Short mmCIF file of C-alpha atoms and ligand atoms in Angstrom, two decimals:
data_model
loop_
_atom_site.label_atom_id
_atom_site.label_comp_id
_atom_site.label_asym_id
_atom_site.label_seq_id
_atom_site.Cartn_x
_atom_site.Cartn_y
_atom_site.Cartn_z
CA MET F 1 71.57 115.59 60.07
CA SER F 2 67.55 116.59 60.73
CA GLN F 3 64.72 113.83 60.14
CA GLN F 4 64.02 115.49 56.19
CA GLN F 5 67.79 114.66 54.79
CA ILE F 6 68.31 110.84 55.60
CA SER F 7 67.40 108.82 52.90
CA LEU F 8 67.42 104.53 53.38
CA GLU F 9 70.17 104.95 50.51
CA ASN F 10 73.14 107.74 52.31
CA LEU F 11 72.35 106.68 55.90
CA ASN F 12 75.95 105.97 57.53
CA VAL F 13 75.73 103.74 60.53
CA ILE F 14 79.07 102.53 60.68
CA GLY F 15 82.33 105.08 59.79
CA PRO F 16 84.09 105.87 62.15
CA ASP F 17 84.84 109.03 61.22
CA TYR F 18 80.94 110.08 61.96
CA TYR F 19 81.12 108.59 65.78
CA ALA F 20 84.18 110.91 65.84
CA LYS F 21 83.05 113.90 65.36
CA ASN F 22 79.15 113.43 66.40
CA GLY F 23 79.21 111.06 68.62
CA TYR F 24 76.20 108.06 68.17
CA PRO F 25 73.85 108.35 65.18
CA HIS F 26 70.73 108.40 66.76
CA ALA F 27 68.53 110.42 64.32
CA GLU F 28 69.41 107.92 61.98
CA TRP F 29 68.61 104.91 63.64
CA THR F 30 65.28 106.62 65.37
CA TYR F 31 63.81 106.51 61.28
CA LEU F 32 64.96 103.21 60.76
CA ARG F 33 63.31 102.20 63.92
CA GLU F 34 59.97 104.13 61.76
CA HIS F 35 61.37 103.28 58.72
CA ASP F 36 63.06 100.13 58.16
CA PRO F 37 64.29 98.20 61.41
CA VAL F 38 66.28 95.28 59.21
CA HIS F 39 67.67 96.95 57.35
CA TRP F 40 70.24 95.48 54.83
CA CYS F 41 73.70 97.60 54.38
CA GLU F 42 76.52 98.03 51.75
CA TYR F 43 79.49 99.66 52.84
CA PRO F 44 82.73 100.34 51.97
CA ASN F 45 85.69 98.35 53.53
CA THR F 46 83.58 95.47 54.97
CA ASP F 47 81.24 92.85 54.35
CA PRO F 48 77.54 93.44 54.19
CA PHE F 49 75.09 93.27 56.68
CA TRP F 50 71.94 93.51 58.07
CA ALA F 51 71.63 97.08 60.48
CA ILE F 52 69.06 95.36 64.09
CA THR F 53 67.56 98.79 65.21
CA LYS F 54 64.15 97.68 67.65
CA HIS F 55 64.50 96.48 71.26
CA ALA F 56 62.57 92.63 70.47
CA ASP F 57 64.11 91.90 67.11
CA ILE F 58 67.63 91.75 68.98
CA VAL F 59 66.11 89.82 72.02
CA GLN F 60 64.76 87.33 70.12
CA ILE F 61 68.35 87.09 67.94
CA ALA F 62 70.61 87.30 71.15
CA LYS F 63 68.73 84.56 73.34
CA GLN F 64 68.71 82.33 69.89
CA PRO F 65 72.17 81.49 69.91
CA LYS F 66 71.96 77.96 67.44
CA LEU F 67 70.45 79.93 65.09
CA PHE F 68 72.54 83.11 65.30
CA SER F 69 76.63 82.29 66.04
CA ILE F 70 79.58 84.72 67.54
CA ALA F 71 82.02 83.40 66.33
CA LYS F 72 81.61 83.36 62.35
CA ARG F 73 81.94 87.70 63.05
CA LEU F 74 81.83 89.01 66.58
CA LEU F 75 80.66 92.09 65.85
CA ILE F 76 81.00 95.48 62.32
CA PHE F 77 84.47 95.90 61.76
CA VAL F 78 84.83 99.48 59.60
CA PRO F 79 89.44 99.27 58.63
CA ASP F 80 90.25 102.32 57.25
CA THR F 81 91.20 101.29 53.55
CA PRO F 82 90.16 98.02 52.32
CA SER F 83 93.48 95.89 51.66
CA GLU F 84 93.81 96.34 54.98
CA PRO F 85 93.01 92.07 56.57
CA ASP F 86 90.33 91.66 58.73
CA PRO F 87 92.27 91.74 61.82
CA VAL F 88 90.61 89.53 64.00
CA PRO F 89 91.75 85.08 63.34
CA PRO F 90 93.56 86.87 66.87
CA PHE F 91 91.82 85.35 70.32
CA ARG F 92 89.45 82.50 70.96
CA HIS F 93 87.44 83.34 74.30
CA LEU F 94 84.05 83.60 75.67
CA LEU F 95 82.75 86.46 73.90
CA ASN F 96 83.49 84.90 70.86
CA MET F 97 81.89 80.97 71.48
CA ASP F 98 79.24 79.29 70.72
CA PRO F 99 77.17 76.85 72.20
CA PRO F 100 77.96 73.93 74.17
CA GLU F 101 81.57 75.14 74.20
CA HIS F 102 80.90 79.16 75.66
CA GLY F 103 79.28 77.15 78.13
CA ASP F 104 82.22 75.77 80.06
CA TYR F 105 84.27 78.51 79.46
CA ARG F 106 81.63 81.20 81.01
CA GLY F 107 81.31 78.90 84.36
CA ILE F 108 84.89 78.81 84.71
CA VAL F 109 84.52 82.49 85.98
CA SER F 110 80.51 82.99 86.70
CA ALA F 111 80.00 82.21 90.45
CA ARG F 112 82.68 85.51 90.73
CA PHE F 113 80.20 88.28 89.32
CA THR F 114 77.02 87.59 90.92
CA PRO F 115 75.56 90.30 92.82
CA ARG F 116 76.36 88.09 95.80
CA ALA F 117 79.85 87.63 95.21
CA VAL F 118 80.83 91.26 93.76
CA ARG F 119 78.54 93.13 97.12
CA SER F 120 82.20 91.04 98.90
CA LEU F 121 83.54 93.25 96.44
CA GLU F 122 82.82 97.59 97.44
CA PRO F 123 84.83 98.03 100.65
CA GLN F 124 88.31 96.90 97.87
CA ILE F 125 86.17 100.05 94.99
CA GLU F 126 85.46 101.97 97.62
CA ALA F 127 88.92 102.28 98.32
CA ILE F 128 90.07 102.59 95.10
CA THR F 129 87.63 105.46 93.88
CA ARG F 130 88.59 107.47 96.94
CA LYS F 131 91.80 107.71 96.51
CA VAL F 132 91.08 108.58 92.90
CA PHE F 133 89.08 111.22 95.02
CA ASP F 134 91.77 112.67 96.59
CA GLY F 135 94.50 113.08 94.46
CA VAL F 136 91.82 115.70 92.41
CA THR F 137 90.55 116.98 96.04
CA GLY F 138 91.27 121.08 95.55
CA LYS F 139 92.04 121.37 91.83
CA SER F 140 89.06 123.25 89.64
CA ARG F 141 90.20 122.58 86.89
CA LEU F 142 90.78 118.95 85.56
CA ASP F 143 89.90 117.10 82.57
CA PHE F 144 87.30 114.27 84.00
CA VAL F 145 88.36 111.43 81.61
CA THR F 146 92.57 111.01 82.21
CA ASP F 147 91.45 112.28 86.34
CA ILE F 148 88.73 110.19 87.44
CA SER F 149 86.77 107.64 85.28
CA SER F 150 89.33 105.66 83.24
CA LYS F 151 90.82 105.55 86.61
CA VAL F 152 88.30 103.24 88.74
CA PRO F 153 88.21 100.29 86.07
CA LEU F 154 91.11 99.33 85.12
CA ALA F 155 92.00 99.76 89.10
CA VAL F 156 89.15 97.22 89.54
CA ILE F 157 89.66 94.80 87.71
CA ALA F 158 93.92 94.67 87.73
CA GLU F 159 92.72 93.93 91.40
CA LEU F 160 90.78 91.51 91.01
CA LEU F 161 93.64 89.77 88.84
CA GLY F 162 95.42 89.81 91.09
CA VAL F 163 98.10 91.87 89.22
CA PRO F 164 100.08 94.16 91.31
CA GLN F 165 100.20 97.92 92.12
CA LYS F 166 103.16 98.93 90.11
CA ASP F 167 102.07 97.25 86.44
CA TRP F 168 99.21 99.14 87.06
CA ASP F 169 100.51 102.02 84.08
CA GLN F 170 101.65 99.40 81.46
CA LEU F 171 98.22 97.36 81.33
CA PHE F 172 96.57 100.85 80.77
CA ARG F 173 98.40 101.69 78.43
CA TRP F 174 97.96 98.82 76.67
CA THR F 175 93.80 98.09 77.16
CA ASN F 176 93.43 101.62 75.32
CA GLU F 177 95.43 101.08 71.90
CA THR F 178 93.92 97.45 72.20
CA ILE F 179 90.36 99.00 71.74
CA GLY F 180 91.56 102.63 70.86
CA GLY F 181 93.31 101.54 67.66
CA SER F 182 91.96 103.39 64.90
CA ASP F 183 91.96 106.91 66.70
CA PRO F 184 95.24 108.53 66.13
CA GLU F 185 95.88 109.23 69.68
CA PHE F 186 95.78 105.75 70.59
CA GLN F 187 98.62 104.22 67.91
CA ASP F 188 101.89 103.63 68.63
CA GLY F 189 102.58 101.59 65.96
CA THR F 190 102.05 102.99 61.46
CA ASN F 191 98.88 101.78 61.68
CA SER F 192 95.86 100.39 63.37
CA ASP F 193 96.80 96.75 63.08
CA GLU F 194 100.04 97.41 63.94
CA THR F 195 99.45 98.97 67.43
CA PHE F 196 96.75 96.61 68.35
CA ASP F 197 99.34 93.97 67.34
CA ARG F 198 102.02 95.24 70.15
CA ALA F 199 99.55 95.73 72.80
CA ARG F 200 98.75 92.47 72.74
CA ILE F 201 101.28 90.56 72.50
CA GLY F 202 102.24 93.29 75.46
CA LEU F 203 99.24 91.68 77.12
CA PHE F 204 99.86 88.09 76.05
CA ASN F 205 103.68 88.04 77.74
CA TYR F 206 102.55 90.23 81.23
CA PHE F 207 99.67 87.64 81.09
CA ASN F 208 101.83 84.75 80.58
CA ASN F 209 104.49 85.16 83.30
CA LEU F 210 101.83 86.16 85.91
CA VAL F 211 99.94 82.33 85.11
CA GLU F 212 103.38 80.76 85.55
CA GLU F 213 103.36 82.71 88.92
CA LYS F 214 99.54 81.85 89.99
CA THR F 215 100.32 77.92 89.91
CA LYS F 216 102.73 78.14 91.55
CA ASN F 217 101.43 80.68 94.46
CA PRO F 218 97.75 80.68 93.71
CA GLY F 219 96.64 83.01 95.49
CA ASN F 220 92.26 84.00 95.88
CA ASP F 221 91.72 85.97 92.64
CA LEU F 222 91.26 86.05 89.15
CA THR F 223 94.16 84.41 87.11
CA SER F 224 94.72 82.33 89.93
CA VAL F 225 91.33 80.75 89.96
CA VAL F 226 91.63 80.86 85.01
CA ALA F 227 95.06 79.69 85.60
CA ALA F 228 93.76 76.49 87.78
CA ALA F 229 90.95 75.98 85.19
CA ARG F 230 89.83 72.32 82.98
CA ILE F 231 87.76 72.07 80.14
CA ASN F 232 86.40 69.09 79.73
CA GLY F 233 88.70 67.18 82.48
CA ALA F 234 92.42 69.02 80.61
CA PRO F 235 94.19 72.33 81.44
CA MET F 236 92.83 75.34 78.85
CA PRO F 237 95.28 75.30 75.80
CA GLN F 238 96.80 78.65 76.73
CA PHE F 239 96.05 80.74 73.53
CA GLU F 240 92.31 80.32 75.25
CA MET F 241 94.37 81.32 78.60
CA LEU F 242 95.65 84.35 77.86
CA SER F 243 92.84 85.54 75.15
CA TYR F 244 90.38 85.25 78.46
CA PHE F 245 92.99 87.28 80.43
CA LEU F 246 92.73 90.00 77.92
CA LEU F 247 89.15 89.62 77.31
CA LEU F 248 88.87 90.44 80.33
CA VAL F 249 90.94 93.05 81.12
CA VAL F 250 89.82 94.92 77.99
CA ALA F 251 85.76 94.04 78.73
CA GLY F 252 85.16 96.11 81.40
CA ASN F 253 87.35 99.01 80.96
CA GLU F 254 86.42 101.18 78.56
CA THR F 255 82.35 100.58 78.82
CA THR F 256 83.09 102.07 82.43
CA ARG F 257 84.86 104.59 82.12
CA ASN F 258 82.36 105.86 79.21
CA ALA F 259 79.70 105.40 81.11
CA THR F 260 81.11 107.44 83.70
CA THR F 261 81.76 110.27 82.00
CA GLY F 262 79.09 109.97 80.43
CA GLY F 263 77.01 109.36 82.79
CA LEU F 264 78.21 113.44 84.45
CA ARG F 265 78.01 114.33 81.18
CA ALA F 266 73.49 114.00 81.92
CA LEU F 267 74.18 114.91 85.09
CA ILE F 268 75.76 118.38 84.06
CA GLU F 269 72.63 118.66 81.70
CA ASN F 270 69.63 118.13 83.06
CA PRO F 271 70.51 119.73 86.59
CA GLU F 272 67.87 118.71 87.94
CA GLN F 273 68.28 114.92 87.81
CA TRP F 274 71.70 115.83 88.95
CA GLU F 275 69.36 117.64 92.33
CA ARG F 276 67.10 115.31 92.55
CA LEU F 277 69.38 112.19 93.20
CA LYS F 278 71.19 114.61 95.75
CA LYS F 279 68.47 115.09 97.64
CA ASP F 280 66.73 111.02 97.16
CA ARG F 281 70.07 108.56 97.56
CA SER F 282 67.91 105.42 97.57
CA LEU F 283 67.48 106.71 93.12
CA LEU F 284 71.10 106.05 93.19
CA LYS F 285 70.72 101.99 91.48
CA PRO F 286 67.52 103.37 89.55
CA ALA F 287 69.79 106.18 88.37
CA ILE F 288 72.66 103.75 87.18
CA GLU F 289 70.21 101.78 85.24
CA GLU F 290 69.64 105.06 83.44
CA ILE F 291 73.18 106.50 83.21
CA VAL F 292 74.33 102.82 81.43
CA ARG F 293 70.92 102.95 78.81
CA TRP F 294 71.52 106.70 78.02
CA THR F 295 74.99 106.25 77.81
CA THR F 296 75.34 102.52 76.72
CA PRO F 297 78.21 102.59 75.76
CA VAL F 298 78.70 99.29 73.78
CA ILE F 299 77.70 100.50 70.15
CA GLN F 300 77.46 96.31 68.74
CA PHE F 301 77.75 93.34 68.59
CA ALA F 302 77.22 91.13 65.79
CA ARG F 303 75.92 88.20 64.96
CA THR F 304 75.77 85.94 62.00
CA ALA F 305 72.53 83.27 60.54
CA ASN F 306 73.13 79.14 60.89
CA GLU F 307 69.85 78.51 58.49
CA ASP F 308 67.87 80.51 56.48
CA THR F 309 65.58 82.71 58.71
CA GLU F 310 63.20 85.97 59.10
CA ILE F 311 63.03 89.03 61.60
CA ARG F 312 59.86 91.26 60.43
CA ASP F 313 59.70 90.82 57.36
CA LYS F 314 63.04 90.23 55.96
CA LYS F 315 64.73 87.08 55.14
CA ILE F 316 68.45 86.12 56.52
CA ALA F 317 70.25 83.88 53.99
CA ALA F 318 71.68 81.64 56.48
CA GLY F 319 75.88 83.44 56.37
CA GLU F 320 74.25 86.92 56.55
CA THR F 321 75.57 88.54 59.56
CA VAL F 322 73.21 91.08 61.78
CA CYS F 323 74.03 93.92 63.32
CA LEU F 324 72.95 94.14 67.05
CA PHE F 325 72.68 98.36 67.07
CA TYR F 326 72.77 97.87 71.46
CA PRO F 327 71.72 102.44 71.63
CA SER F 328 69.04 102.49 69.53
CA ALA F 329 67.50 99.48 71.23
CA ASN F 330 67.91 101.57 74.03
CA ARG F 331 66.50 104.93 72.70
CA ASP F 332 63.18 102.41 71.12
CA GLU F 333 59.41 103.80 71.27
CA GLU F 334 57.73 100.67 71.86
CA VAL F 335 59.69 100.36 75.40
CA PHE F 336 60.54 102.79 76.56
CA GLU F 337 58.32 105.82 77.87
CA ASN F 338 59.92 109.76 76.28
CA PRO F 339 63.25 107.37 75.84
CA PHE F 340 65.02 110.68 75.06
CA THR F 341 64.50 111.54 78.65
CA PHE F 342 67.06 111.45 81.45
CA ASP F 343 65.41 110.08 83.71
CA VAL F 344 67.00 108.52 86.85
CA GLY F 345 64.35 107.30 88.34
CA ARG F 346 62.35 105.25 85.45
CA ASN F 347 61.75 101.97 86.58
CA PRO F 348 61.36 99.20 85.17
CA ASN F 349 64.37 100.32 82.78
CA PRO F 350 64.83 96.85 80.58
CA HIS F 351 67.70 98.53 78.62
CA VAL F 352 69.98 96.44 76.65
CA ALA F 353 73.14 98.08 76.94
CA PHE F 354 75.11 94.90 78.56
CA GLY F 355 73.47 92.46 76.32
CA ILE F 356 70.57 90.07 76.60
CA GLY F 357 70.40 85.83 76.51
CA GLU F 358 73.77 83.81 75.82
CA HIS F 359 75.95 86.67 76.22
CA PHE F 360 74.86 88.81 78.11
CA CYS F 361 77.16 90.66 79.97
CA LEU F 362 79.23 88.79 82.88
CA GLY F 363 80.92 92.34 84.43
CA ALA F 364 77.20 93.45 85.09
CA ASN F 365 76.48 93.19 88.34
CA LEU F 366 80.78 94.91 88.70
CA ALA F 367 80.11 97.12 86.64
CA ARG F 368 77.12 98.86 88.14
CA LEU F 369 78.48 98.70 91.72
CA GLU F 370 81.53 100.41 90.36
CA LEU F 371 79.37 103.23 89.08
CA GLU F 372 77.32 103.04 92.24
CA VAL F 373 80.38 103.50 93.90
CA ILE F 374 81.44 106.13 92.09
CA PHE F 375 78.90 108.73 91.86
CA ARG F 376 77.77 107.90 95.45
CA GLU F 377 81.31 109.52 96.12
CA LEU F 378 80.85 111.73 93.21
CA ILE F 379 77.59 113.23 94.78
CA GLU F 380 79.09 113.45 98.17
CA ARG F 381 81.61 115.84 97.24
CA MET F 382 81.57 117.16 93.60
CA GLU F 383 79.03 120.65 94.31
CA TYR F 384 79.06 121.58 90.92
CA ALA F 385 80.83 120.61 87.50
CA GLU F 386 80.60 122.59 84.53
CA LEU F 387 81.65 121.56 80.88
CA ALA F 388 84.77 123.61 80.22
CA GLY F 389 85.16 122.63 77.01
CA PRO F 390 84.23 120.66 73.76
CA VAL F 391 84.43 116.73 74.66
CA GLU F 392 86.28 114.72 72.08
CA ARG F 393 84.84 110.90 71.16
CA LEU F 394 86.89 108.28 70.58
CA ARG F 395 86.96 107.66 66.93
CA SER F 396 85.38 103.95 66.86
CA SER F 397 81.82 102.48 65.55
CA PHE F 398 82.01 99.57 68.27
CA VAL F 399 82.47 101.56 71.87
CA GLY F 400 81.17 104.98 72.21
CA GLY F 401 84.22 106.96 73.96
CA ILE F 402 84.70 109.75 75.26
CA LYS F 403 88.19 110.42 75.66
CA HIS F 404 88.05 113.65 77.29
CA MET F 405 86.09 115.83 79.02
CA PRO F 406 87.58 119.62 80.22
CA ILE F 407 85.22 120.40 83.26
CA THR F 408 85.57 123.00 85.91
CA THR F 409 84.74 122.00 88.70
CA LYS F 410 84.86 121.88 93.46
CA ILE F 411 85.80 118.51 94.79
CA ASN F 412 85.63 118.66 98.38
CA PRO F 413 87.79 116.16 100.99
CA ALA F 414 86.14 113.03 101.95
CA ARG F 415 84.13 113.69 105.35
CA ASN F 416 85.26 111.32 107.69
CA MET J 1 50.15 79.62 84.38
CA LYS J 2 52.80 77.92 85.03
CA VAL J 3 56.81 79.10 85.52
CA VAL J 4 59.70 77.69 84.70
CA VAL J 5 63.61 79.04 84.94
CA ASP J 6 65.81 76.96 82.90
CA LEU J 7 68.45 76.94 85.23
CA LYS J 8 71.56 76.41 83.31
CA LEU J 9 71.23 79.75 82.18
CA CYS J 10 70.78 81.28 84.91
CA GLU J 11 73.03 83.28 86.92
CA GLY J 12 71.56 84.33 89.77
CA ASN J 13 71.03 88.43 88.86
CA GLN J 14 67.38 88.84 91.24
CA ARG J 15 65.98 90.54 88.54
CA CYS J 16 63.99 87.91 88.68
CA MET J 17 62.56 88.55 92.67
CA GLU J 18 62.92 91.89 92.21
CA ALA J 19 60.03 92.07 89.62
CA ALA J 20 58.42 89.42 91.26
CA PRO J 21 58.96 88.60 94.54
CA GLU J 22 56.45 86.46 95.27
CA VAL J 23 57.26 84.15 93.07
CA PHE J 24 61.46 83.81 92.65
CA ASP J 25 64.01 83.95 95.49
CA VAL J 26 67.31 83.88 94.56
CA ARG J 27 69.76 81.85 97.70
CA ASP J 28 72.68 81.88 98.20
CA ASP J 29 73.03 79.42 95.04
CA ASP J 30 72.63 81.65 93.32
CA LYS J 31 69.43 80.09 91.80
CA ALA J 32 65.93 81.30 91.19
CA HIS J 33 64.08 79.01 93.20
CA LEU J 34 60.46 79.10 92.79
CA LEU J 35 57.77 80.23 95.56
CA MET J 36 55.78 79.11 93.25
CA GLN J 37 54.70 76.32 90.16
CA ASN J 38 51.69 78.36 89.34
CA PRO J 39 51.54 81.33 90.14
CA PRO J 40 47.28 82.53 90.09
CA GLU J 41 46.33 84.92 87.81
CA SER J 42 46.48 88.26 89.40
CA LEU J 43 50.38 87.98 89.18
CA ARG J 44 51.24 87.57 85.05
CA GLU J 45 51.82 91.32 84.86
CA LYS J 46 55.07 90.30 86.95
CA VAL J 47 56.02 87.49 85.96
CA LYS J 48 55.44 88.95 82.65
CA LEU J 49 58.19 91.32 84.03
CA ALA J 50 60.32 89.34 85.18
CA VAL J 51 60.54 87.60 82.16
CA ARG J 52 61.39 90.69 80.00
CA MET J 53 63.81 91.32 82.84
CA CYS J 54 65.19 88.27 82.95
CA PRO J 55 69.20 88.99 81.63
CA ARG J 56 70.13 85.39 80.59
CA GLN J 57 66.76 85.14 79.24
CA ALA J 58 66.21 81.78 81.31
CA ILE J 59 61.84 82.41 82.63
CA THR J 60 59.42 80.92 80.35
CA ILE J 61 55.70 80.91 81.22
CA GLU J 62 53.64 77.86 80.19
CA GLY J 63 50.12 78.99 79.77
C1 HEM N 501 78.71 99.22 81.96
C2 HEM N 501 79.86 99.10 82.10
C3 HEM N 501 80.01 97.95 80.06
C4 HEM N 501 78.62 97.24 79.64
C5 HEM N 501 78.08 98.57 78.85
C6 HEM N 501 78.99 96.07 78.83
C7 HEM N 501 78.35 95.56 77.69
C8 HEM N 501 78.88 93.99 77.39
C9 HEM N 501 77.51 94.42 76.13
C10 HEM N 501 76.66 94.46 75.51
C11 HEM N 501 78.41 92.29 75.80
C12 HEM N 501 77.71 91.62 75.15
C13 HEM N 501 78.02 91.05 73.73
C14 HEM N 501 76.94 90.26 73.18
O1 HEM N 501 75.64 90.24 73.19
O2 HEM N 501 77.40 90.13 72.25
C15 HEM N 501 78.98 92.05 76.90
C16 HEM N 501 79.80 90.91 76.89
C17 HEM N 501 81.09 91.38 78.26
N1 HEM N 501 81.38 91.54 79.28
FE1 HEM N 501 80.86 93.72 79.49
N2 HEM N 501 80.11 95.87 79.41
C18 HEM N 501 80.43 96.45 80.81
C19 HEM N 501 80.99 95.79 81.61
C20 HEM N 501 82.02 94.65 82.16
C21 HEM N 501 82.95 94.85 82.53
C22 HEM N 501 83.01 95.53 83.98
C23 HEM N 501 83.61 93.44 83.10
C24 HEM N 501 84.34 92.89 83.50
C25 HEM N 501 85.00 91.36 83.73
C26 HEM N 501 83.15 93.26 81.59
C27 HEM N 501 82.70 91.76 80.94
C28 HEM N 501 82.38 91.21 79.98
C29 HEM N 501 82.68 89.62 79.20
C30 HEM N 501 83.49 89.37 80.32
C31 HEM N 501 81.60 89.54 78.46
C32 HEM N 501 81.05 88.70 77.55
C33 HEM N 501 80.58 87.44 78.08
C34 HEM N 501 80.03 86.40 77.07
O3 HEM N 501 79.86 86.30 76.21
O4 HEM N 501 79.12 85.59 78.23
N3 HEM N 501 81.93 93.99 80.83
N4 HEM N 501 79.68 93.39 77.70
S1 SF4 N 502 66.41 86.95 87.02
FE1 SF4 N 502 67.38 85.04 85.02
S2 SF4 N 502 69.14 84.62 86.14
FE2 SF4 N 502 68.94 86.22 87.02
S3 SF4 N 502 68.39 84.97 89.29
FE3 SF4 N 502 66.86 85.33 87.99
S4 SF4 N 502 66.17 83.52 86.27
FE4 SF4 N 502 68.18 84.09 87.45
#
């Protein structure tokens, strides 16, 4: 949609079909940032909300978790038919908890996710990544998503959680179904609710058994840490514990995968940036930040006002929801110079692709390290890559996904 | 200018140290330690960048 055709009355930034067909509605977001950065949205099949599109507003909202609750409405969900009930009584995990409870739950594992702690995982992540690349060495045509980008994040989190290798494929399937439930490719029930529920129950049962085992024989893995956790002196309730695992498995998967896929795509479409990175490896870290800004895999999370308040010139009433559109903030002209330019040397890069404040992505440092290892391997071993067909997008207005990205390429054997 | 770090929020993400190494030092306890409580005006821009880059929004400037 070109800027001229957009008007405040007709724009839609939340319909999953739009995302499946066109990708992110950047033209619409740009229009909103300029004309109505805090925009009231009423669409079929979902409760109304304010679309927040400016970087500064997202930061202000996210750092006031007492004023803006996440527990009341986690995200804007748009079911296919109005009769479907909101499928979200389900989990209770740190992502949908408010303070002070949120801090108690986050503290259980946060020490495992600092830059220092994740650095120690580098050899394992390298081994996983190398194996994935070895598996496609010499192949001239592949689907980058199913062959490469989907494999690393799942393996890493499975390893961290101490899930035995034989169960990784099953875990992968459930994860796809939990996040991509509204996409027909990942539905195995008759509709998205059924698929979603089935996957969720599968994961719950699986981790229930794993917890039992890790309670008897604790290891150094995350499952053992969560299984042994105490909240205010008492064991974590079973439902909360299983939700914790579900969050850890799901949160780092599709997101890191899509940053990887979108990152290669950006390098293919900006060959001079690929060259630059090849010549100067010191650009790897800023390049990863730029890939994360550029792709911004999480489209939105929401907050709901606990009291009447104001954002810019708009009065937000208690009980009203604000929807934080991260990809829009990451193209904000007031924060980023040439926001629509992919620049692997961009610095500073205060993007909010991992959120900010109270719920700042717990796995951000892990995701950064995974991406660093993957792109280091890629730059070393992938001689070239070209798109060999149209990319297929996930039908979701929550996680922006590329389901399939066929490429022609040449991947060399590892050097040593 | 006075700088304060909310240690309950700080999770050792190290962004502050990258922005203003003269002022912030993240140690083995994964917490940001202040190398100076009252940095000189000449460091204001760097500290402001640290405030902005801190993912947990744990840093405030007073004055
Ligand atoms: C490029 C990859 C990733 C992106 C773009 C991403 C994005 C996000 C965003 C935007 C949030 C904040 C939600 C909010 O403020 O409402 C978040 C939270 C979270 N992420 Fe990530 N994430 C990524 C990778 C990971 C990984 C690898 C893990 C691994 C465990 C993970 C675990 C979590 C958890 C547990 C939360 C909830 C934190 C809380 O509520 O305190 N993420 N993520
Ligand atoms: S950037 Fe923020 S969270 Fe990270 S170490 Fe510094 S003060 Fe702590």
